XYZ file of C-alpha atoms in Angstrom:
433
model
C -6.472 23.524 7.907
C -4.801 24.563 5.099
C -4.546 21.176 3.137
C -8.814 20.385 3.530
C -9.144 24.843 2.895
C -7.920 24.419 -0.068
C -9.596 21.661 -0.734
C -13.051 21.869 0.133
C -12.856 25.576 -1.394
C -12.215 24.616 -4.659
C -14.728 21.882 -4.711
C -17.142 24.833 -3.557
C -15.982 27.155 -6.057
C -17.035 24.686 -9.340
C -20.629 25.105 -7.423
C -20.389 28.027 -7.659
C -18.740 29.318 -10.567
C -21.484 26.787 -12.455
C -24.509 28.057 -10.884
C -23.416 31.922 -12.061
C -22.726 30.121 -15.558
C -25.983 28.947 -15.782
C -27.864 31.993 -14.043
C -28.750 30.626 -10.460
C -29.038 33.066 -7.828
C -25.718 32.914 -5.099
C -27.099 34.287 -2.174
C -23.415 33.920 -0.364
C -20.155 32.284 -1.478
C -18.011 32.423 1.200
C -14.069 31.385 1.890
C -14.062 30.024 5.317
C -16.983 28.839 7.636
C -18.728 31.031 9.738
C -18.510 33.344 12.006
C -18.210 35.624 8.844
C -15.612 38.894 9.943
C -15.204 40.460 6.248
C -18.259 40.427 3.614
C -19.049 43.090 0.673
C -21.935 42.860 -1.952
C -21.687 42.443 -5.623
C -24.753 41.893 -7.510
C -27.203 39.642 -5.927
C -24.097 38.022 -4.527
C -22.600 38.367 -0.661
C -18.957 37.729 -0.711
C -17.510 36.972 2.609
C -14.569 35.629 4.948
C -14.765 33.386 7.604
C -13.095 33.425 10.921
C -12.491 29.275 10.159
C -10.431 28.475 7.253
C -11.442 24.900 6.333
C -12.860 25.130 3.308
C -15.986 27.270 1.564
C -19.195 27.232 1.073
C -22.190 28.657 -1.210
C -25.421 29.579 -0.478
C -27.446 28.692 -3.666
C -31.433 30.255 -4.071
C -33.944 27.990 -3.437
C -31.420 24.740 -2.886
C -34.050 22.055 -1.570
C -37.663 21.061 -2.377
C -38.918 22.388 1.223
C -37.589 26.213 0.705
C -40.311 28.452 -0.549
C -40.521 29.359 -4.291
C -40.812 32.553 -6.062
C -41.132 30.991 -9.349
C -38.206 33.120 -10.360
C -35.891 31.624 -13.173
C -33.125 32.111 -11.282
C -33.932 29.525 -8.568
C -32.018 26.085 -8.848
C -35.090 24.271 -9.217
C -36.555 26.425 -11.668
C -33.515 25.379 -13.976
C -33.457 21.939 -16.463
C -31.819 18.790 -15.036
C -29.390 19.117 -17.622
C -28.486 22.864 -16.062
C -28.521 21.290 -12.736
C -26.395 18.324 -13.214
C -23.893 21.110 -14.561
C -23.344 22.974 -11.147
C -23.309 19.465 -8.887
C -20.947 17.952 -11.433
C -17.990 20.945 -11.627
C -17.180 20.496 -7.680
C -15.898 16.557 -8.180
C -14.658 18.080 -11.369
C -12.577 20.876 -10.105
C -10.804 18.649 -7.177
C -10.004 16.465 -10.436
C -9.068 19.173 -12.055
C -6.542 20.358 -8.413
C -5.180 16.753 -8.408
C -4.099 17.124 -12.194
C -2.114 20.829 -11.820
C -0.941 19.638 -8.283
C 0.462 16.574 -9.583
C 1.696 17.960 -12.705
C 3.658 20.597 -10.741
C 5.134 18.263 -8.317
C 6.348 15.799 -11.554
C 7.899 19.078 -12.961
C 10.063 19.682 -10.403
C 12.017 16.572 -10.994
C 12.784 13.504 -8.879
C 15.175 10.781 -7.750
C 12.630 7.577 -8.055
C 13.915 3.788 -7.360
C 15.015 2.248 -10.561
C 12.639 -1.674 -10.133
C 9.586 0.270 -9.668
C 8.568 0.340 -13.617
C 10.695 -2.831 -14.284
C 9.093 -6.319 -14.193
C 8.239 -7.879 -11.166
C 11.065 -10.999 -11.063
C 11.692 -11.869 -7.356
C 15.266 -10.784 -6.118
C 14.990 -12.087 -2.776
C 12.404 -13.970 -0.479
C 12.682 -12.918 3.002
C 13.283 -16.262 5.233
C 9.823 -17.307 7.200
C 7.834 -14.947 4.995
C 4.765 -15.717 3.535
C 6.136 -16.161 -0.038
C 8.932 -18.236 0.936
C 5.799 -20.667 2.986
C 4.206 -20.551 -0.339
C 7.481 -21.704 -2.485
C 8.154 -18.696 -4.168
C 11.184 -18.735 -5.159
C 14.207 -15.598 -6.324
C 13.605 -15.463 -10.409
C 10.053 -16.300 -10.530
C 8.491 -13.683 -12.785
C 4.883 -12.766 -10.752
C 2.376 -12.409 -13.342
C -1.366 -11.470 -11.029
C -2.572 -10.983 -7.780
C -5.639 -11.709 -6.747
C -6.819 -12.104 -10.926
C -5.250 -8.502 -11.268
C -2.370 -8.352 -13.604
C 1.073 -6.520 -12.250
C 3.482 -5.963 -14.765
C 5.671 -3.650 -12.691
C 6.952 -3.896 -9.370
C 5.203 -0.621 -8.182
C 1.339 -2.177 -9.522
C 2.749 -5.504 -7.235
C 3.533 -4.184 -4.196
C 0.134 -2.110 -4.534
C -1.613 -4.721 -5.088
C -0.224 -6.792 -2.083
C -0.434 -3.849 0.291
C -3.714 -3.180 -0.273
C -4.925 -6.826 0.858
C -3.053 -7.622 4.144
C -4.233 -11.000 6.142
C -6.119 -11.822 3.317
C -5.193 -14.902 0.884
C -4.702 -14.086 -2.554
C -3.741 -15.882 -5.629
C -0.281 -15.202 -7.181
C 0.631 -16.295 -10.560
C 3.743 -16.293 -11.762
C 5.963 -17.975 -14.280
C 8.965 -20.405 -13.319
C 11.410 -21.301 -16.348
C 8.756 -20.789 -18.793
C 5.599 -22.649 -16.614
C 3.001 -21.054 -15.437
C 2.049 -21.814 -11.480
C -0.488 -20.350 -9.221
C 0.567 -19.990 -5.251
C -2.125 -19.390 -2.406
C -0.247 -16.320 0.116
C -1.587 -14.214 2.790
C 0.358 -11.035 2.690
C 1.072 -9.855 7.087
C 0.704 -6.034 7.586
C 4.428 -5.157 7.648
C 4.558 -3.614 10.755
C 6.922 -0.602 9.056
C 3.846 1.791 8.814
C 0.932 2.614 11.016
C -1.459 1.826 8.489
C -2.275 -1.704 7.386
C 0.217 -2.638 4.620
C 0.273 -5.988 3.127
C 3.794 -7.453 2.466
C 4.822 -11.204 1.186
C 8.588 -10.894 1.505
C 10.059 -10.443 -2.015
C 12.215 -8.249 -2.752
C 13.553 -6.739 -6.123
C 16.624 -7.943 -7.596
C 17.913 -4.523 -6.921
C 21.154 -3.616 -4.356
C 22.782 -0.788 -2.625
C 25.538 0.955 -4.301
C 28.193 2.581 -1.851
C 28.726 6.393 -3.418
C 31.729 7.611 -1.221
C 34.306 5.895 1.016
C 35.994 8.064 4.277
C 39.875 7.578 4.288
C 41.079 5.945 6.779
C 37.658 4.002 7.910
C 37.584 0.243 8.351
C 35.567 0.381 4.654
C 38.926 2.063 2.999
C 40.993 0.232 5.088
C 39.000 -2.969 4.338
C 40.090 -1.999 0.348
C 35.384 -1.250 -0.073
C 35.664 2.005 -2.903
C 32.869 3.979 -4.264
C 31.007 2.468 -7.348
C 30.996 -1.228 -5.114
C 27.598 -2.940 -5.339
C 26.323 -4.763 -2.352
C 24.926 -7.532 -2.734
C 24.819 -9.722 0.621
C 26.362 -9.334 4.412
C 27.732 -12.866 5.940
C 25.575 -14.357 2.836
C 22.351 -13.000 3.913
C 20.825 -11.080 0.353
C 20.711 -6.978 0.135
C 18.452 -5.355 -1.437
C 18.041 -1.690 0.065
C 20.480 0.479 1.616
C 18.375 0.429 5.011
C 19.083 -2.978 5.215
C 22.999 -2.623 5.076
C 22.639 0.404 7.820
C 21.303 -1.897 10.054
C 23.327 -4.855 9.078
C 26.560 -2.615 9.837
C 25.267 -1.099 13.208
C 24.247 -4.615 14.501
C 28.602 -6.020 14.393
C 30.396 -3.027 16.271
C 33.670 -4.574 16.848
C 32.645 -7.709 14.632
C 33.803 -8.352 11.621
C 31.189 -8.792 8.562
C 31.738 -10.515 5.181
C 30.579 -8.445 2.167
C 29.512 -9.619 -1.174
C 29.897 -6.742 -3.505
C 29.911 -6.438 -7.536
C 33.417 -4.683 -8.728
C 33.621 -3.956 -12.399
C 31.290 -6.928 -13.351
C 32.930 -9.812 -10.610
C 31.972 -10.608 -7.403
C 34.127 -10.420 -4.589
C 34.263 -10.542 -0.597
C 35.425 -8.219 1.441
C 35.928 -8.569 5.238
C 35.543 -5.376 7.087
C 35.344 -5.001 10.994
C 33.057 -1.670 11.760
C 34.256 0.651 14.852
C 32.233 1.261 18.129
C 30.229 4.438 18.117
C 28.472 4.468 21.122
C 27.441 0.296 20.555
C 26.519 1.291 16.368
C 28.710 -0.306 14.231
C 30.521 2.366 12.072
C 32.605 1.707 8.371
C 32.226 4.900 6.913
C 30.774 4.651 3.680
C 27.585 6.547 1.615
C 25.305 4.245 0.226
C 22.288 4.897 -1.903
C 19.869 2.672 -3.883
C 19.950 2.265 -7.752
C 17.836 5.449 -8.660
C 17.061 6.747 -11.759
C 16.395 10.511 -12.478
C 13.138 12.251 -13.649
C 13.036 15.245 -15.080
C 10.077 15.709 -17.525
C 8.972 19.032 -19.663
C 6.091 21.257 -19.104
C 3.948 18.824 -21.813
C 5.648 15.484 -20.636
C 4.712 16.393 -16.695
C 0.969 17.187 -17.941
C 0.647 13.954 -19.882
C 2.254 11.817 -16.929
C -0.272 14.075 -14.391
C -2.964 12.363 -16.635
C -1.755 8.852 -16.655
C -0.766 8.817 -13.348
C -4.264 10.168 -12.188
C -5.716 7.196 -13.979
C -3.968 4.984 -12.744
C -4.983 6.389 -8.955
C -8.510 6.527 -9.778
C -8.812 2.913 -11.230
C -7.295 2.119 -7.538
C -9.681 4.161 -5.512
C -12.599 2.425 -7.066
C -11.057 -1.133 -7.025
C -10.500 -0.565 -2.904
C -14.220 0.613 -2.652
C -15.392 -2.333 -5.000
C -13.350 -4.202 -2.198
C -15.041 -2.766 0.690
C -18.487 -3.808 -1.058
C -16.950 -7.245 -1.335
C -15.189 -7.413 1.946
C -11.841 -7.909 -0.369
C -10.377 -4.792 1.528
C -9.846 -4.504 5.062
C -11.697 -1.450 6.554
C -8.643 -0.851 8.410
C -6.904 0.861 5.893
C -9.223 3.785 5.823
C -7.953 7.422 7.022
C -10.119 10.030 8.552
C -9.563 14.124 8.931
C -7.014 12.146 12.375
C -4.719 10.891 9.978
C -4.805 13.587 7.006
C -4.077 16.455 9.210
C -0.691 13.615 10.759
C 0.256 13.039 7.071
C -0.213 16.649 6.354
C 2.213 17.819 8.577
C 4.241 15.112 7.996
C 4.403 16.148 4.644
C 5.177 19.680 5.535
C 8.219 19.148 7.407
C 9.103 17.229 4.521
C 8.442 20.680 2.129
C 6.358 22.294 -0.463
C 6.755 18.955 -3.122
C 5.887 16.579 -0.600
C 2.422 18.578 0.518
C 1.194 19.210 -3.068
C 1.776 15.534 -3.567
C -0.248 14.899 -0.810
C -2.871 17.536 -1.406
C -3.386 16.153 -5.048
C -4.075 12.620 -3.887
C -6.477 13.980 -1.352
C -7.752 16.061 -3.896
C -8.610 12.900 -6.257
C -10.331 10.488 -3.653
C -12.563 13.556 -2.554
C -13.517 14.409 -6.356
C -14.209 11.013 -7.265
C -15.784 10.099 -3.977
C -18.158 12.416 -4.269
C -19.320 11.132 -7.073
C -20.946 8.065 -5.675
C -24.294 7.260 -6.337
C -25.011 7.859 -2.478
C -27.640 10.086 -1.604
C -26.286 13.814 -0.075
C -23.861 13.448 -2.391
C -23.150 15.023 -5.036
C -23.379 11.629 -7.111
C -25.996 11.020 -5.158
C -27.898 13.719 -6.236
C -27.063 13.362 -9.831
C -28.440 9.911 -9.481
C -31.644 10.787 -7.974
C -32.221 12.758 -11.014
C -31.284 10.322 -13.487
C -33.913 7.797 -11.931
C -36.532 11.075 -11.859
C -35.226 11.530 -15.622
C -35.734 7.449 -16.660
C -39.714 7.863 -14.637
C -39.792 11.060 -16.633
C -41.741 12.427 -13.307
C -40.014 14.241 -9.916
C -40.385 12.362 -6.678
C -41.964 13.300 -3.895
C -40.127 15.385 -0.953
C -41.026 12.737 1.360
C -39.008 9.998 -0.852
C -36.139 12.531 -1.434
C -35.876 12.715 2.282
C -35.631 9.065 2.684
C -33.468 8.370 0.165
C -31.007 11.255 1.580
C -31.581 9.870 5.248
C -30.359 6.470 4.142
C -27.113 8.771 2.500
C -26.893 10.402 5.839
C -26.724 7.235 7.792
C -24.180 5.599 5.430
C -21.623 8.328 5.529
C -21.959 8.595 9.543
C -20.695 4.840 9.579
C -17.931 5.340 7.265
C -17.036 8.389 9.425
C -17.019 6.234 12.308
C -15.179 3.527 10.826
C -12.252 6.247 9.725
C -12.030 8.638 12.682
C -12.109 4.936 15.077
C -9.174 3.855 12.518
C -7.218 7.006 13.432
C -7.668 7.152 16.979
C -6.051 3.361 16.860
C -3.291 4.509 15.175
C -2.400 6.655 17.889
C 0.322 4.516 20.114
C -1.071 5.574 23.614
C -4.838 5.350 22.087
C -4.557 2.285 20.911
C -2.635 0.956 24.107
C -6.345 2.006 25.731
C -8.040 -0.273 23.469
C -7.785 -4.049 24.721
C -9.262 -5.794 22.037
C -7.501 -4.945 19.637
């Protein structure tokens, strides 16, 4: 409640705070959804408080074509188009807005970030059976596209992969200075509930051990912190989830490490302890991380790029519905924002604003859409009234937002049905899938 409050209130409030600019009559602006339990007058204006807090709403004189008119200049259709396409535009434009303070704030505050995800995207490691090592992609191939989309860091790669599970896709990449091209199907990776494409490479990145207990097999085994990791029994490393489980599967066995000292490799044999059938060495072991810790100006100009960058992605996945290039699947509903939600809340303040801000983005740009009932919609309906240099009729308004209607019930459809699925004992109910 709080998370779509927020959000749908501010996108309310750029109504509203436009229509006042512009001098259209607010009947009610209220914070909350009815039943209303606290309201005062100020002006022409009811403020009020409602007993449901998911979101806000505003009452605007004289909103649609069918409501009887005064003639009074402070109705919405007695103002210009121009004036009009002023108060539909600031809602999209103050969730924008949210998603660039929100996101600013949260890159303020600092963060510990994996140290590939800006670097270039040369293969470390190709998971055995995967679909990359089918398609004879091999560790130091540079991957240049995906799909015709260029990915010059590892972060733009695996986004571009994830978003296109069961699905075959063009990679290419460069091989001691030739360029190939390799047909892969990423397979949803089975880590996540939602649909994630994954290939099987893996950075050439590997988990560094940070402290050593005395007296553990790791200290006994002669392992001390600053050791790189780079295989177990010669199977590659890359994160430090990977060595967890690779220690907890040999309780009692011993295990050959391949670790980087001081610029030379070396093995180390270490046999873990039996804690209750979990192997056990007693180390701390981290990923290669690199700190972030921008300025006030710095987190506002990486707020910006960032949000870009998300927005380019938002309308290549619904450029890939259109096309059928993106799975439906991957699509969340209210189900699965109000699971991630408090997800993120147990997770604290950072991770919730993060969330909020990316919310906050897809709903401003979203609504922005040339479909009809939206608030693109509407702005488009009056550019094609603008270009006929006439206003349609009520009747084809009320098709055109019908057909608006009927499109957002089937993507509502699609998204609530995707979040029910997600639901282990839900989906267990659902044979065919």
């Amino acid at each position: 409640m709080f998370v779509l409050g927020v959000l749908v209130f501010v996108h309310e409030l750029g109504h509203f705070l436009a229509a006042k600019r512009v001098g259209i009559r607010v009947l009610k602006f209220q914070l909350g959804f009815n039943p209303t339990i606290v309201s005062f007058r100020r002006g022409d204006t009811e403020y009020a408080i409602g007993a449901l807090p998911l979101g806000g709403h505003g009452n605007i004189e004289e909103e649609t074509p069918e409501d009887h008119r005064t003639g009074g200049d402070d109705e919405i259709l007695s103002k210009t188009k121009w004036e009009r396409f002023q108060v539909l535009i600031m809602g999209p434009v103050m969730n924008l807005l949210l998603a660039l303070v929100l996101t600013a704030v949260v890159l303020y505050q600092g963060a510990d970030v994996p140290a590939y995800e800006d670097q270039p995207p040369v293969v470390g490691a190709v998971a055995a059976g995967s679909p990359a090592a089918k398609s004879d992609i091999q560790p130091g191939d540079l991957i240049l596209s995906v799909a015709d989309h260029p990915v010059d860091t590892w972060e733009k790669f695996f986004i571009a992969i994830g978003s296109r599970p069961d699905r075959e896709v063009t990679i290419r990449l460069q091989r001691n200075g030739v360029e190939l091209t390799r047909k892969v199907t990423p397979v949803s990776s089975g880590q996540s509930r939602f649909e994630i494409g994954d290939i099987g490479v893996l950075p050439n990145t590997h988990p560094h051990i940070v402290a050593v207990n005395s007296g553990e097999p790791a200290d006994l085994a002669g392992l001390k912190a600053g050791d790189v990791v780079l295989a177990v029994d010669g199977q590659t490393i890359t994160f430090h989830s990977q060595l967890r489980e690779a220690i907890a599967k040999h309780p009692d066995s011993p295990m050959t490490l391949t670790i980087l000292r001081g610029g030379a490799r070396q093995q180390i044999v270490v046999k873990p302890l039996n804690r209750s059938g979990t192997g056990w060495v007693g180390i701390q072991i981290l990923d290669e991380l690199k700190s972030i810790k921008p300025g006030p100006i710095e987190a506002v100009s990486m707020s910006v790029q960032r949000n870009v960058q998300f927005a380019g992605l938002i309308f290549q996945t619904v450029w890939g519905l259109i096309t059928r290039e993106t799975s439906p699947k991957q699509l969340m509903g209210p189900v699965a924002i109000a699971q991630l939600s408090g997800e993120s809340a147990q997770l604290g303040w950072i991770a919730l604003l993060s969330l909020m801000a990316s919310i906050s983005l897809n709903l401003g740009l979203l609504n922005l859409l040339p479909i009809p009932i939206l608030d693109g919609g509407h702005i488009f309906i009056m550019a094609l009234e603008g270009a006929a240099r006439r206003d349609f009729s009520v009747r084809a308004k009320e098709k055109l937002l019908l057909a608006g209607f009927v499109v957002l019930m089937m993507l509502m459809v699609t998204v609530i049905y995707n979040d029910l699925a997600r639901i282990s004992w839900i989906g267990r109910l659902m044979p065919w899938k």
